[in-house]
Amino acid sequence: MSLIVLAGPAGVGKGTLVRWLLANAEGYSLSVSATTRSARPNEVDGVHYHFVDKAKFEKLIADDQFLEWATVHGDNYYGTLLDELTRADAEGLHLLLEIDLQGARQVMKSKPTAITIFVQPPSFEVLESRLRDRATETESQIQTRLSNARAEIESAEEFDYEVINDDLAQTGKDILKIVSESEG
Ligand code: 5GP
């Protein structure tokens, strides 16, 4: 079982890539993160995230229940529960972590065997229009995400691999190849 970290700026299509991998490859599962942000209309508790309040999240931190956690976009906690690793291990599945840069750096330190992959947009313009098309954020949230994205893209070289998310199926196959080659 491999731990696979997928990072990259908001709007780059990590979520779509994860869905492609789950639908097209055997043996993968997705780590469901805990977060204090509120659910979007289409999101289901326990499926997209474990939606918890701040007090509950801070209790989980105090109880050492996280592999990593971070405050993302300045306002909400997000974190990977150690339970997710235990579950994937028991099921013999690779575990995909779709997390931000701060979280990815923590995993690089605590789990050096994790496969870390940075997902790049084809260009910054493409990223901006994808973020705007999603229309789930306000203009000021979009501006925050764009400035975070610029900073995140500069960190790509810290990762084991980079893929450019131009064509979904091609990028998905690139990731499958990386994982199978890493398993040796
Ligand atoms: P969103 O609010 O759009 O679902 O996610 C915002 C950001 O939080 C994304 O960049 C996503 O990768 C990051 N994120 C989601 N789950 C986790 C997590 O468990 N840990 C960390 N560090 N970041 C996460």
XYZ file of C-alpha atoms and ligand atoms in Angstrom:
208
model
C 0.000 0.000 0.000
C 1.408 3.360 -1.026
C 0.618 6.743 0.373
C 0.205 9.133 -2.561
C 0.155 12.857 -1.958
C -1.465 14.950 -4.668
C -0.867 18.654 -4.191
C -1.182 21.652 -6.448
C -3.059 24.920 -6.513
C -6.803 25.172 -5.968
C -8.618 24.855 -9.291
C -5.926 22.710 -10.912
C -8.298 19.746 -11.071
C -7.014 17.514 -8.261
C -10.557 16.489 -7.367
C -11.385 15.497 -10.938
C -8.120 13.567 -11.179
C -8.886 11.694 -7.977
C -12.339 10.757 -9.313
C -10.720 9.571 -12.562
C -8.261 7.388 -10.613
C -10.997 5.883 -8.421
C -13.129 5.105 -11.469
C -10.381 3.813 -13.754
C -7.853 2.048 -11.558
C -8.037 -0.837 -9.122
C -6.766 -0.633 -5.585
C -7.056 3.063 -4.844
C -8.974 4.819 -2.111
C -9.329 8.448 -1.184
C -8.488 9.844 2.210
C -11.502 11.758 3.500
C -10.131 14.804 5.326
C -11.589 16.538 8.322
C -12.372 20.230 7.883
C -13.979 23.089 9.767
C -15.253 24.783 6.602
C -18.946 24.450 5.897
C -20.213 21.966 3.341
C -21.003 23.210 -0.166
C -24.506 22.340 -1.393
C -23.422 19.143 -3.204
C -21.118 17.874 -0.457
C -21.924 14.985 1.853
C -20.488 14.553 5.349
C -18.199 11.519 5.506
C -17.904 11.344 1.712
C -16.292 14.626 0.641
C -15.062 15.624 4.088
C -15.714 14.916 7.719
C -17.273 18.274 8.562
C -16.488 19.157 12.165
C -16.560 22.312 14.271
C -13.457 24.080 15.533
C -13.691 22.614 19.049
C -13.916 19.066 17.697
C -10.981 19.667 15.314
C -8.834 21.061 18.135
C -9.695 18.035 20.272
C -8.550 15.748 17.437
C -5.252 17.708 17.279
C -4.775 17.408 21.048
C -5.463 13.663 20.816
C -2.804 13.214 18.066
C -5.347 11.910 15.590
C -3.830 13.630 12.539
C -1.089 12.612 10.131
C -1.004 16.291 9.165
C -3.222 19.330 9.493
C -3.091 22.947 8.396
C -5.030 26.190 8.299
C -5.855 26.682 4.613
C -6.815 29.970 2.918
C -6.390 31.712 6.231
C -9.600 30.640 7.862
C -10.316 26.926 8.141
C -8.605 23.837 9.494
C -8.092 20.849 7.194
C -6.398 17.606 8.183
C -5.715 13.963 7.331
C -6.878 11.565 10.025
C -4.540 8.690 10.912
C -7.648 6.476 10.829
C -7.670 6.855 7.050
C -4.205 5.238 6.813
C -5.236 2.412 9.099
C -8.342 1.782 6.995
C -6.518 1.803 3.652
C -3.791 -0.443 5.075
C -6.348 -2.950 6.351
C -8.066 -2.957 2.959
C -4.755 -3.259 1.086
C -5.469 -0.096 -0.870
C -3.287 2.775 -2.021
C -4.347 5.928 -0.242
C -4.670 9.200 -2.169
C -4.219 12.378 -0.152
C -5.485 15.532 -1.814
C -3.956 18.144 0.463
C -2.361 21.583 0.436
C 1.337 22.438 0.392
C 1.698 22.826 4.166
C 0.178 19.384 4.668
C 2.289 17.852 1.898
C 5.458 19.161 3.579
C 4.447 17.562 6.873
C 3.874 14.214 5.142
C 7.267 14.465 3.372
C 8.845 14.706 6.832
C 6.849 12.118 8.733
C 6.340 9.590 5.889
C 9.443 9.775 3.678
C 8.276 6.800 1.607
C 5.129 8.639 0.501
C 4.966 9.331 -3.238
C 4.530 13.074 -3.628
C 3.102 14.454 -6.865
C 2.595 18.117 -7.735
C -0.214 18.787 -10.192
C 0.542 21.769 -12.440
C -1.997 23.711 -14.496
C -1.222 24.006 -18.231
C -0.844 27.754 -17.563
C -1.758 30.316 -14.929
C -4.486 31.713 -17.227
C -6.120 28.294 -17.451
C -6.021 28.012 -13.670
C -7.651 31.401 -13.214
C -10.481 30.636 -15.602
C -11.084 27.216 -13.991
C -11.353 28.871 -10.581
C -13.772 31.455 -11.921
C -15.891 28.897 -13.781
C -16.320 26.905 -10.596
C -18.098 29.958 -9.136
C -18.252 28.536 -5.636
C -16.142 31.339 -4.163
C -16.551 35.099 -3.835
C -14.196 37.442 -5.744
C -12.121 38.048 -2.628
C -11.843 34.279 -1.993
C -10.799 33.827 -5.637
C -8.090 36.488 -5.212
C -6.799 34.722 -2.071
C -6.719 31.406 -3.916
C -4.885 32.929 -6.882
C -2.190 34.447 -4.719
C -1.827 31.163 -2.798
C -1.630 29.362 -6.152
C 1.302 31.520 -7.298
C 3.201 30.699 -4.110
C 2.329 27.001 -4.333
C 3.536 26.653 -7.923
C 6.975 27.832 -6.831
C 7.203 24.853 -4.477
C 6.734 22.207 -7.167
C 10.388 21.171 -7.109
C 10.056 19.925 -3.522
C 7.905 17.070 -4.836
C 9.093 13.707 -6.162
C 7.100 14.173 -9.385
C 5.253 16.832 -11.343
C 2.424 16.241 -13.787
C 0.724 18.829 -15.991
C -3.041 18.461 -15.887
C -3.787 19.231 -19.517
C -5.713 16.134 -20.571
C -7.477 14.336 -17.698
C -7.063 10.729 -18.864
C -3.433 11.308 -19.846
C -2.624 12.875 -16.477
C -4.425 10.025 -14.708
C -2.343 7.488 -16.632
C 0.843 9.422 -15.811
C 0.015 9.091 -12.118
C -0.705 5.350 -12.419
C 2.667 4.912 -14.126
C 4.468 6.866 -11.372
C 2.874 4.702 -8.684
C 3.564 1.404 -10.414
C 7.191 2.378 -11.083
C 7.666 3.535 -7.491
C 6.475 0.158 -6.271
C 9.316 -1.349 -8.273
P -11.630 23.063 -0.623
O -12.095 23.967 0.476
O -11.695 23.733 -1.966
O -12.301 21.724 -0.604
O -10.094 22.753 -0.350
C -9.236 23.795 -0.114
C -7.816 23.296 0.014
O -7.657 22.459 1.156
C -7.315 22.486 -1.177
O -6.075 23.037 -1.579
C -7.120 21.105 -0.605
O -6.049 20.450 -1.224
C -6.804 21.404 0.851
N -7.074 20.258 1.715
C -8.131 19.419 1.664
N -8.014 18.472 2.605
C -6.847 18.709 3.258
C -6.169 18.058 4.335
O -6.596 17.062 4.894
N -4.988 18.608 4.735
C -4.461 19.710 4.164
N -3.288 20.150 4.618
N -5.072 20.343 3.129
C -6.252 19.851 2.693
